[in-house]
Amino acid sequence: MNALGPKQKAERHKIGHSACPHDCPSTCALEIDLQDGRIGRVRGAAGNSYTAGVICAKVARYAERANHPARLLKPLRRTGPKGSGQFAEISWDEALDRTADALLAAEARHGAETVWPYFYAGTMGLVQRDGINRLRHAKRYSGQHSTICVALARAGYIAATGHLSGPDPREMAKSDCVVIWGTNAVHTQVNVMTHAIRARKDRGAKLVVIDPYRNATAEQADLHLMLRPGSDGALACAVMHVLFKEGFADRDYMARYTDVPDALERHLQSRDPAWAAAITGLSEDEIVGFARLLGERKRHYIRLGYGFSRSRNGAVNMHAATCIASVTGAWQYEGGGAFHNNGAIFHWNKTLIEGTELRDPNVRELDQSRIGPVLVGEADALKHGPPVTALLIQNTNPMDVAPELAKVHRGFAREDLFTCVHEQFMTDTARMADIVLPATMFTEHDDIYQAGGQQHILLGPKLVEPPGETRENHYVICALAKRLGVQHEGFDLSAREIVERTLAASRYPDIARLETEHWHDCQPDFRRSHFLDGFFGHADGRFHFAPDWSAMGPDHQRLPRLPDHVDLIEAADATHPFRLVTAPARNFLNTSFTETPTSAGREAKPSVMLHPQDAAALGIADGALLRMGNRRGDLAIHARIFDGVQRGVVIVESLWPNAAFVEGIGINLLVGADPAPPNGGAAFHDTAVWLRPA
Ligand code: SF4
């Protein structure tokens, strides 16, 4: 065979441009080696000002996932008992016909609301993720109240600022003090570190990390405040107490831009460092030292993460932490302010993608976090409506991910429940399905992405042919719509056409420009980003120290008028003396990447990190098997003795599939699904447990 010439080699080896589709606020701009119709190495785009050439290791080795021998390549029909793993290959037509017939039969028996299309963030592409809503609205199937991850943190931030946006995240590099609060950025959004470390290098900025354990981000910090889970509101209040007391409060700023600064100052008089030390487990010196650091470095950037969403008092804690930037007036400075997410800077017209004009507000919305109680038929979770007897699932794996896992598993095992799962791998959820459909990955279909932790929209075009018989989410939704007899323009267009038309309807650059430039920067100007001109997003234009919680959700009565510590958490007690945090592992992203040998190998096995003195008191040795449990259940897990937590706090980095655990059920067995105020959300880091030797 003749050797290839340079031109032929260049033609076979190209670089494709895309965006990371995973559930991560960074939404990195990617450059992907393409060779012989397959993807190779993946790099961060150096030309993108937020990605800045850096991506996490798990996505850099994406080829391992895309070219994995265990990928689902053919539609399957269950032939054995649910969960047995016994399936037979069938054609796409048969799989779609069977699915449509089952959905129609369920609807005929119980009405359309018995069907629950269920999805989450396995891909963050707007067309492939959200298109399922078009089918939902067209058929009047049950809605989904999306509460996992976002509901609590967003409510707290918006209660304060009135708008889900903030200072340009790239400004972290111009800050004199970057506070990373409630997010392990090294594991979950590595680009935060890029900009924070730049500030340290260029300006001598301090890096503060606030987190219940000494994680990989905390290891890089100048100051790590290792507080008890769910005590962030107390820390924020005591910091503000010191800022007022020691003359660091910017009274001019507050008079101009905030609602009730005098009432806040009076309220905080009793929230001193001693009060907060007792709640947080921090020392008074640590609290005072942090407050002085902020007071002396006005240009501080408080990066608030999704950890706030994982505690029952998370909305109140997020609100309190955001208030600090208004007491110091940090919002006024470049490199200053607080930031959680940029969701509100984008102005999408999603009519074509989601069929929003078809949505009937009278159709019930079921809480995504409560899929367990929904599937076992709890009346309040079902909103006192019909049972869910048919599920259509894309982009999520609730058999591992959802809280109250015992109920989730019981629900999925119901013989009267039809389940269709469209997936890339045989996940624990796919294993319970009646029909499994093989799904494409992001380089195998067209889509458009919007970042949350930065400011770009990014094009993700199809770069390689899908393997086997895998098909995109959009195909499945359109093919089912035809069989179910519903019409909408979006069912007749290709994904690329939907991207084109959605860009035009949303007044964004067209697809040709994005194909050349790959992304579009949507950051509002400095004054708007810092809430300086139009002020904040509330009707009175002011930052709200005294939020209107009733505007944030129906369950608002339990929330305080001013920033505070609210004891809504699942507190430790004599029976359950430990507080469990299920933090994200570095090599997994939810349950994605648990299937790749390098990620699984680097994480080794599920383990619970506990303080050496707690281990000694219980007679537990490092590596020993122990039992951990509460009223929801108990499981066996290995101990990892670790002095980077307070006594009484235990950490399990996740999210492992059920089979990785000794008894075949995962960590969310112990986590509650009760909706947290004001608008729901599962508190994944807010669990009281007991521990004992196995
Ligand atoms: S850091 Fe986040 S967005 Fe970037 S490549 Fe990794 S998972 Fe994707």
XYZ file of C-alpha atoms and ligand atoms in Angstrom:
702
model
C 0.000 0.000 0.000
C 1.307 3.473 -0.907
C 2.149 5.849 1.951
C -0.161 8.884 2.233
C 1.131 12.220 0.976
C 0.940 15.379 3.141
C -2.231 16.570 1.366
C -4.013 13.245 1.842
C -2.906 13.164 5.476
C -4.253 16.697 6.024
C -7.577 15.720 4.459
C -7.882 12.693 6.711
C -6.838 14.635 9.817
C -8.938 17.729 10.507
C -9.893 19.863 13.478
C -13.595 20.212 14.265
C -15.041 22.986 16.433
C -17.723 22.313 19.020
C -18.892 22.950 22.588
C -18.839 20.672 25.583
C -22.416 19.358 25.946
C -22.148 18.215 29.553
C -23.902 19.488 32.652
C -21.176 21.936 33.647
C -21.381 25.732 33.877
C -18.179 26.165 31.847
C -19.605 25.018 28.455
C -16.089 24.955 27.039
C -15.329 25.800 23.429
C -13.650 22.696 22.005
C -11.270 21.819 19.203
C -11.492 18.163 18.274
C -9.105 16.065 16.221
C -11.016 14.210 13.518
C -9.466 11.296 11.738
C -10.996 8.602 9.569
C -14.501 9.543 10.629
C -13.800 9.303 14.366
C -12.940 11.812 17.033
C -9.498 11.869 18.587
C -7.979 14.226 21.113
C -10.145 17.059 22.450
C -8.648 20.420 23.460
C -10.007 23.682 24.822
C -10.170 26.473 22.249
C -7.369 28.919 23.059
C -9.173 31.686 21.176
C -12.234 31.580 23.397
C -11.690 34.153 26.120
C -13.409 32.115 28.825
C -12.227 28.594 27.915
C -8.729 30.017 27.295
C -7.413 26.685 26.034
C -8.226 24.753 29.217
C -10.661 21.876 29.644
C -11.026 19.118 32.200
C -9.180 15.831 31.742
C -12.316 13.704 31.416
C -13.475 15.589 28.317
C -9.940 15.804 26.882
C -10.079 12.026 26.641
C -13.585 11.973 25.156
C -12.569 9.629 22.338
C -12.527 6.873 24.932
C -16.204 7.542 25.610
C -17.319 8.137 22.016
C -15.520 5.061 20.679
C -16.368 2.885 23.688
C -17.136 -0.774 22.815
C -20.134 -0.783 25.202
C -22.015 2.004 23.429
C -25.578 1.161 22.580
C -25.774 0.760 18.807
C -29.153 -0.883 18.159
C -32.729 -0.464 19.438
C -33.630 -3.090 22.019
C -36.792 -4.691 23.376
C -36.877 -6.177 26.853
C -37.290 -9.965 26.829
C -36.710 -10.835 30.504
C -37.882 -9.407 33.824
C -37.337 -5.676 34.438
C -33.726 -5.002 35.312
C -32.571 -8.445 34.164
C -30.557 -6.998 31.302
C -32.257 -9.395 28.873
C -32.992 -7.600 25.614
C -33.399 -8.485 21.942
C -32.372 -6.264 19.057
C -35.233 -4.842 17.010
C -35.567 -2.370 14.147
C -36.051 1.342 14.732
C -39.524 1.146 13.187
C -40.578 -1.618 15.540
C -39.101 0.203 18.552
C -40.879 3.451 17.726
C -44.156 1.684 16.873
C -44.106 -0.204 20.169
C -43.308 2.974 22.095
C -46.041 4.992 20.399
C -48.572 2.175 20.934
C -47.684 1.984 24.637
C -48.004 5.765 25.090
C -51.372 5.775 23.316
C -52.613 2.809 25.372
C -51.581 4.504 28.629
C -53.289 7.713 27.542
C -56.474 5.844 26.613
C -56.600 4.301 30.098
C -55.674 7.246 32.323
C -55.594 10.405 30.177
C -52.594 12.187 28.651
C -51.121 13.234 32.016
C -50.296 9.604 32.766
C -47.365 9.973 30.339
C -44.325 11.736 31.803
C -41.538 12.764 29.432
C -38.522 12.999 31.747
C -35.179 14.510 30.893
C -32.264 16.405 32.254
C -28.844 17.650 31.344
C -27.023 14.691 29.771
C -26.710 17.083 26.881
C -27.093 20.831 27.362
C -27.758 21.424 23.659
C -30.959 23.403 23.302
C -32.423 21.349 20.435
C -31.474 17.875 21.604
C -32.210 18.514 25.299
C -35.360 20.634 25.192
C -37.121 19.254 22.093
C -38.844 16.672 24.308
C -40.935 19.563 25.657
C -42.399 20.142 22.182
C -43.821 16.624 22.203
C -44.950 17.088 25.815
C -46.832 20.287 25.054
C -48.333 18.973 21.810
C -49.656 15.889 23.592
C -50.534 17.612 26.900
C -48.383 15.071 28.748
C -47.406 15.826 32.359
C -44.930 18.694 32.691
C -41.608 18.642 34.494
C -40.784 21.057 37.280
C -36.983 21.111 36.908
C -35.624 21.339 40.424
C -32.424 19.284 40.535
C -29.385 21.548 40.834
C -30.948 24.894 40.065
C -34.107 25.666 42.019
C -32.679 26.663 45.392
C -29.565 28.556 44.359
C -31.353 30.526 41.670
C -34.183 31.497 43.989
C -31.684 32.892 46.508
C -29.655 34.846 43.976
C -32.671 36.298 42.174
C -34.352 37.162 45.485
C -31.343 39.418 46.092
C -30.511 40.842 42.654
C -33.755 40.431 40.701
C -31.833 39.077 37.718
C -29.901 35.877 37.012
C -26.729 37.528 35.760
C -23.766 39.429 37.166
C -20.270 40.724 36.573
C -18.405 39.119 33.683
C -16.836 35.877 35.013
C -13.632 36.738 33.122
C -13.299 39.673 35.522
C -12.206 37.205 38.197
C -8.750 37.705 36.677
C -8.954 41.401 37.645
C -10.028 40.807 41.203
C -8.012 41.337 44.380
C -9.788 38.488 46.145
C -11.680 35.623 44.524
C -14.062 33.770 46.813
C -15.117 30.361 45.495
C -18.115 29.484 47.593
C -20.108 26.252 47.314
C -18.395 24.793 44.250
C -15.432 22.492 43.839
C -14.265 24.226 40.671
C -11.305 21.906 40.103
C -13.751 19.011 39.792
C -16.749 20.693 38.218
C -15.797 23.854 36.301
C -12.076 24.040 35.923
C -12.163 27.365 34.059
C -13.038 29.246 37.239
C -9.574 28.269 38.403
C -7.982 29.598 35.202
C -9.261 33.110 35.874
C -8.825 33.003 39.645
C -5.219 31.822 39.384
C -4.549 34.527 36.803
C -5.663 37.118 39.385
C -3.336 35.638 41.955
C -0.403 35.606 39.523
C -0.955 39.028 37.981
C -2.278 40.984 40.941
C -1.399 39.053 44.056
C -5.083 38.320 44.610
C -6.121 36.076 47.476
C -8.096 32.919 46.787
C -10.671 31.970 49.415
C -12.585 28.691 49.258
C -15.676 28.055 51.355
C -16.639 24.400 51.393
C -17.363 21.684 53.992
C -14.275 19.657 53.058
C -10.720 20.180 51.915
C -11.362 19.350 48.301
C -9.058 19.858 45.323
C -10.089 23.528 45.037
C -9.562 24.198 48.740
C -6.075 22.731 48.467
C -5.178 25.636 46.191
C -6.667 28.327 48.432
C -4.919 30.954 50.563
C -7.790 30.584 52.997
C -10.139 27.625 53.303
C -13.200 28.086 55.479
C -14.285 24.536 56.219
C -17.716 25.157 57.579
C -20.472 22.708 58.502
C -22.848 21.882 55.634
C -25.838 24.233 55.507
C -24.292 26.913 57.733
C -23.326 29.384 54.975
C -26.046 31.851 55.959
C -24.604 32.133 59.459
C -21.114 32.771 58.087
C -22.419 35.449 55.693
C -24.333 37.215 58.476
C -21.335 37.298 60.812
C -19.084 38.571 58.017
C -21.547 41.413 57.390
C -21.723 42.077 61.138
C -17.935 42.615 61.157
C -18.041 44.721 57.988
C -20.563 47.077 59.602
C -18.813 47.104 62.959
C -15.310 47.745 61.641
C -16.230 50.478 59.171
C -15.932 48.431 55.981
C -19.582 48.840 54.955
C -20.063 51.196 51.996
C -22.964 53.277 53.280
C -23.106 55.532 50.225
C -23.418 52.553 47.924
C -26.109 50.985 50.102
C -28.112 54.228 50.296
C -28.121 54.463 46.528
C -28.576 50.865 45.463
C -30.137 48.776 48.257
C -33.505 48.552 50.015
C -33.178 48.431 53.818
C -29.521 48.888 54.900
C -30.436 50.331 58.311
C -32.760 47.449 59.138
C -30.060 45.043 58.007
C -27.443 46.643 60.256
C -29.778 46.474 63.262
C -30.703 42.870 62.482
C -27.047 41.804 62.211
C -26.073 43.207 65.606
C -26.920 39.889 67.237
C -25.296 37.817 64.445
C -21.734 38.203 65.651
C -18.758 35.873 65.049
C -19.369 33.994 68.295
C -22.947 33.244 67.219
C -21.771 32.090 63.778
C -18.840 30.096 65.156
C -21.245 27.923 67.129
C -23.291 27.203 63.987
C -20.539 26.899 61.383
C -17.871 25.183 63.476
C -15.368 27.820 62.307
C -13.369 29.861 64.788
C -14.243 33.498 65.465
C -10.776 34.427 64.179
C -11.423 32.723 60.866
C -14.698 34.615 60.432
C -13.232 37.988 61.408
C -10.150 37.392 59.254
C -12.305 36.642 56.209
C -14.457 39.727 56.784
C -11.353 41.942 57.051
C -9.916 40.444 53.883
C -13.087 41.423 52.023
C -13.210 44.825 53.684
C -9.618 45.595 52.752
C -9.906 44.219 49.216
C -12.986 45.952 47.869
C -12.467 44.454 44.461
C -13.632 40.989 45.545
C -15.456 38.564 43.284
C -17.724 36.079 45.061
C -18.302 33.065 42.797
C -21.358 31.271 44.158
C -21.823 27.655 43.122
C -24.421 24.943 42.964
C -23.545 23.620 46.408
C -26.108 26.125 47.674
C -28.775 24.178 45.777
C -28.107 21.076 47.807
C -29.247 22.198 51.223
C -32.801 22.717 52.446
C -31.882 26.243 53.545
C -29.874 26.826 50.346
C -31.983 29.695 48.981
C -31.570 31.652 52.216
C -27.837 30.884 52.312
C -27.361 32.012 48.717
C -29.259 35.209 49.393
C -27.158 35.927 52.491
C -23.855 35.305 50.686
C -24.910 37.584 47.819
C -25.722 40.355 50.321
C -22.024 40.652 51.253
C -21.189 42.266 47.899
C -23.839 44.905 48.557
C -22.622 45.707 52.066
C -19.090 46.253 50.755
C -20.314 47.829 47.505
C -18.083 45.414 45.569
C -20.487 45.495 42.616
C -19.097 48.916 41.636
C -15.623 47.701 40.792
C -14.197 45.820 37.854
C -13.329 42.409 39.263
C -15.895 42.901 42.034
C -19.404 41.693 42.868
C -21.070 38.317 43.127
C -21.952 35.862 40.394
C -23.930 32.640 40.163
C -25.190 32.117 36.616
C -25.694 34.100 33.426
C -29.019 32.532 32.372
C -30.867 35.841 32.042
C -28.454 37.534 29.621
C -29.624 35.315 26.757
C -32.738 36.113 24.770
C -33.739 32.907 23.038
C -36.958 32.502 21.172
C -37.550 28.811 21.884
C -40.934 28.491 20.213
C -39.663 26.162 17.532
C -37.588 24.038 19.900
C -40.110 23.640 22.708
C -43.475 24.393 21.100
C -44.071 26.852 23.921
C -47.241 28.217 22.308
C -48.829 24.776 22.726
C -48.222 24.649 26.459
C -51.386 24.446 28.542
C -50.732 25.882 32.028
C -53.514 23.701 33.424
C -51.573 20.514 32.723
C -49.887 19.348 35.928
C -46.141 19.726 36.422
C -44.443 16.981 38.395
C -41.300 17.650 40.392
C -38.319 16.040 38.719
C -36.612 15.515 42.096
C -39.617 13.554 43.322
C -39.629 10.859 40.656
C -39.442 8.250 43.431
C -42.590 9.410 45.255
C -44.277 9.958 41.861
C -43.576 6.432 40.660
C -44.671 4.761 43.889
C -47.939 6.678 43.652
C -47.748 9.217 46.505
C -50.793 11.417 45.965
C -49.160 14.774 46.732
C -46.231 14.028 44.420
C -48.789 13.181 41.703
C -50.616 16.452 42.447
C -53.636 14.251 43.223
C -53.905 13.345 39.541
C -53.618 10.059 37.634
C -50.708 7.664 38.180
C -47.701 7.858 35.893
C -47.890 4.695 33.776
C -45.554 5.654 30.909
C -42.128 7.311 30.903
C -40.156 8.622 27.940
C -36.633 9.369 29.170
C -33.783 11.234 27.473
C -30.473 12.550 28.867
C -30.743 11.372 32.441
C -30.292 8.365 34.669
C -32.703 8.659 37.611
C -32.083 5.077 38.790
C -28.734 6.444 40.075
C -29.202 10.203 40.200
C -32.563 10.828 41.858
C -33.015 11.060 45.635
C -34.919 8.497 47.713
C -33.497 5.797 45.521
C -35.419 2.951 47.196
C -38.665 4.502 45.964
C -37.167 5.195 42.543
C -36.122 1.557 42.192
C -39.492 0.299 43.416
C -41.269 2.611 41.010
C -39.269 1.589 37.962
C -39.924 -2.080 38.793
C -43.708 -1.626 38.549
C -45.166 -4.064 36.041
C -47.824 -1.560 34.963
C -45.208 1.080 34.053
C -44.031 1.342 30.442
C -40.570 2.890 30.081
C -38.716 3.949 26.962
C -35.131 5.158 27.483
C -33.045 6.836 24.781
C -29.423 6.496 25.910
C -25.774 6.193 24.936
C -24.941 3.333 27.329
C -26.848 0.621 29.185
C -27.303 2.725 32.308
C -29.166 1.538 35.378
C -32.243 3.356 34.049
C -31.953 1.855 30.564
C -31.713 -1.587 32.170
C -35.232 -1.073 33.616
C -36.723 -0.033 30.257
C -39.132 -1.890 28.010
C -37.629 -0.225 24.954
C -34.044 1.102 24.744
C -33.081 3.418 21.880
C -29.410 4.093 21.036
C -28.472 7.776 21.198
C -25.863 9.884 19.438
C -23.167 11.906 21.221
C -22.548 15.593 20.698
C -20.129 15.313 17.778
C -22.669 13.175 15.919
C -25.545 15.673 15.696
C -26.201 19.404 15.240
C -26.982 21.670 18.179
C -26.489 25.064 19.771
C -25.358 25.679 23.359
C -25.721 28.451 25.915
C -23.243 28.756 28.763
C -24.351 29.270 32.372
C -21.063 30.077 34.071
C -19.870 32.341 31.273
C -21.335 34.414 28.446
C -21.095 32.651 25.088
C -23.472 30.853 22.830
C -21.612 28.180 20.922
C -22.333 26.140 17.809
C -21.976 22.364 18.068
C -22.280 21.024 14.519
C -22.280 17.387 13.507
C -18.630 16.446 12.955
C -18.700 12.685 12.421
C -21.254 10.099 11.308
C -23.148 8.416 14.166
C -21.957 4.871 14.882
C -24.187 1.847 14.364
C -27.868 2.755 14.399
C -27.568 5.560 16.973
C -29.932 8.451 16.360
C -30.248 11.939 17.765
C -32.880 12.961 20.324
C -34.535 15.230 17.780
C -35.132 12.277 15.442
C -36.864 10.290 18.198
C -39.127 13.166 19.192
C -40.190 13.857 15.584
C -40.681 10.170 14.746
C -42.863 9.660 17.820
C -44.859 12.827 17.093
C -45.775 11.423 13.684
C -46.904 8.129 15.151
C -48.827 9.914 17.918
C -50.631 12.141 15.403
C -49.484 15.586 16.582
C -48.304 18.439 14.432
C -45.874 21.295 14.908
C -43.460 22.941 12.536
C -40.560 21.807 14.714
C -41.390 18.152 13.995
C -40.808 18.705 10.256
C -37.441 20.464 10.374
C -33.959 19.061 10.823
C -31.975 19.939 13.948
C -29.771 22.192 11.839
C -32.810 24.008 10.421
C -34.128 24.518 13.942
C -30.765 25.963 15.003
C -30.791 28.308 11.973
C -34.319 29.516 12.530
C -33.941 29.820 16.293
C -30.828 31.973 15.878
C -32.727 34.255 13.495
C -35.822 34.455 15.724
C -33.594 35.236 18.718
C -31.688 37.997 16.896
C -28.314 36.235 17.156
C -25.659 35.932 14.431
C -26.599 33.418 11.743
C -25.278 29.890 11.471
C -22.802 30.792 8.701
C -21.126 33.273 11.008
C -21.078 30.821 13.876
C -19.557 28.199 11.590
C -16.676 30.583 11.012
C -16.403 32.152 14.466
C -17.703 29.125 16.496
C -19.189 31.206 19.333
C -20.774 34.555 20.079
C -20.036 36.667 23.173
C -23.293 37.859 24.801
C -21.842 39.650 27.832
C -23.731 42.893 28.536
C -21.586 45.993 29.051
C -19.822 46.721 32.328
C -22.438 48.995 33.891
C -25.286 46.658 33.096
C -23.405 43.564 34.277
C -22.612 45.328 37.543
C -26.197 46.560 38.015
C -25.030 50.181 37.953
C -27.292 51.828 35.363
C -30.608 50.079 35.357
C -29.813 49.163 38.950
C -30.952 45.706 39.996
C -33.697 43.642 38.421
C -36.470 44.330 40.927
C -39.265 46.801 40.220
C -37.704 49.334 42.615
C -34.293 48.887 40.959
C -32.635 48.067 44.267
C -30.760 45.128 45.715
C -33.015 43.410 48.256
C -31.626 42.681 51.692
C -35.274 41.994 52.559
C -36.394 39.735 49.710
C -39.929 39.030 48.647
C -39.763 35.255 49.028
C -43.383 34.919 47.949
C -42.262 35.888 44.428
C -39.777 33.018 44.442
C -42.152 30.140 45.124
C -45.208 28.926 46.985
C -43.391 27.564 50.051
C -42.112 30.927 51.321
C -43.598 31.289 54.801
C -40.712 29.447 56.445
C -38.117 31.892 55.118
C -36.808 34.887 57.067
C -37.338 38.554 56.285
C -33.608 39.358 56.383
C -30.430 37.275 55.822
C -30.048 34.649 58.519
C -29.263 31.082 59.434
C -32.453 29.058 59.059
C -32.581 25.755 60.785
C -34.427 23.908 58.038
C -31.682 21.372 57.504
C -31.800 17.677 58.324
C -29.872 18.240 61.526
C -27.751 15.603 63.199
C -29.311 14.044 66.302
C -28.521 11.284 68.754
C -29.614 8.585 66.305
C -28.044 10.217 63.242
C -24.927 11.993 64.526
C -23.294 12.621 61.126
C -24.104 15.030 58.288
C -23.498 13.563 54.825
C -22.437 15.564 51.732
C -22.515 13.754 48.360
C -19.988 15.910 46.515
C -19.045 15.576 42.815
C -16.109 13.327 41.926
C -13.401 14.705 39.673
C -13.589 12.066 36.952
C -17.362 11.710 36.697
C -20.022 14.181 35.680
C -23.184 12.982 37.369
C -23.123 9.398 36.030
C -21.512 10.263 32.697
C -17.947 8.944 32.419
C -18.599 6.201 34.986
C -18.439 3.880 31.984
C -14.952 4.864 30.819
C -12.086 2.775 32.232
C -9.792 5.745 32.923
C -12.439 7.707 34.859
C -13.657 4.692 36.807
C -10.062 3.614 37.436
C -9.025 6.983 38.811
C -11.973 7.097 41.192
C -11.286 3.510 42.387
C -14.437 2.714 44.470
C -17.159 4.454 46.473
C -15.869 5.501 49.874
C -16.951 7.698 52.747
C -14.444 10.255 54.019
C -14.575 10.719 57.785
C -12.510 12.498 60.408
C -9.806 10.389 62.125
C -11.281 11.022 65.584
C -14.744 9.960 64.430
C -13.229 6.834 62.909
C -11.347 6.085 66.113
C -14.450 6.624 68.236
C -16.356 4.157 66.075
C -13.463 1.688 65.852
C -13.304 1.993 62.074
C -9.980 1.537 60.255
C -9.015 3.156 56.965
C -10.355 1.045 54.099
C -12.701 -0.953 56.333
C -16.248 -1.683 55.259
C -18.829 0.150 57.348
C -22.573 0.605 57.337
C -24.144 4.009 56.844
C -27.831 4.676 57.039
C -30.886 6.594 58.132
C -34.649 6.133 58.043
C -34.549 5.872 54.211
C -32.265 2.821 54.196
C -28.690 1.757 54.782
C -25.764 0.586 52.722
C -22.240 -0.774 52.989
C -19.347 1.469 51.951
C -15.595 1.627 52.543
C -14.094 4.130 54.980
C -11.493 6.683 53.976
C -9.986 8.434 56.950
C -9.398 12.089 56.120
C -8.668 15.087 58.298
C -10.065 17.624 55.806
C -13.562 17.630 57.320
C -14.989 18.734 60.623
C -15.909 16.048 63.100
C -19.480 14.925 62.508
C -19.312 15.580 58.740
C -18.815 12.802 56.171
C -18.280 13.095 52.418
C -18.995 10.658 49.599
C -17.690 11.791 46.211
C -20.062 10.581 43.546
C -21.906 9.715 41.397
C -21.281 6.001 41.224
C -23.701 3.590 39.541
C -25.572 1.242 41.841
C -23.479 -1.772 40.889
C -20.333 -0.103 42.277
C -21.806 -0.436 45.773
C -21.485 -3.645 47.716
C -25.246 -4.244 47.870
C -26.157 -2.798 44.472
C -27.824 0.426 45.546
C -26.175 3.820 45.425
C -25.644 6.742 47.755
C -28.875 8.568 46.922
C -30.684 5.849 48.861
C -29.987 8.039 51.894
C -30.936 11.428 50.384
C -34.403 12.920 50.822
C -36.685 14.035 47.984
C -38.818 16.399 50.083
C -39.147 19.748 48.278
C -37.091 22.540 49.845
C -38.445 26.090 50.098
C -39.389 28.268 48.349
C -39.851 26.364 45.086
C -38.648 22.787 45.475
C -35.301 21.102 44.933
C -33.614 18.024 46.337
C -31.094 18.659 49.113
C -28.317 16.266 48.080
C -25.825 17.621 50.642
C -28.229 17.785 53.553
C -28.595 14.311 55.023
C -28.259 13.058 58.574
C -26.854 9.527 58.894
C -25.506 7.008 61.368
C -22.276 5.072 60.838
C -21.243 1.781 62.382
C -18.698 -0.943 61.663
C -20.034 -3.524 59.170
S -14.786 21.853 32.316
Fe -16.952 21.413 32.069
S -17.553 22.364 30.143
Fe -15.313 22.243 30.191
S -14.845 20.334 29.130
Fe -14.969 19.829 31.316
S -17.107 19.205 31.657
Fe -17.014 20.246 29.708
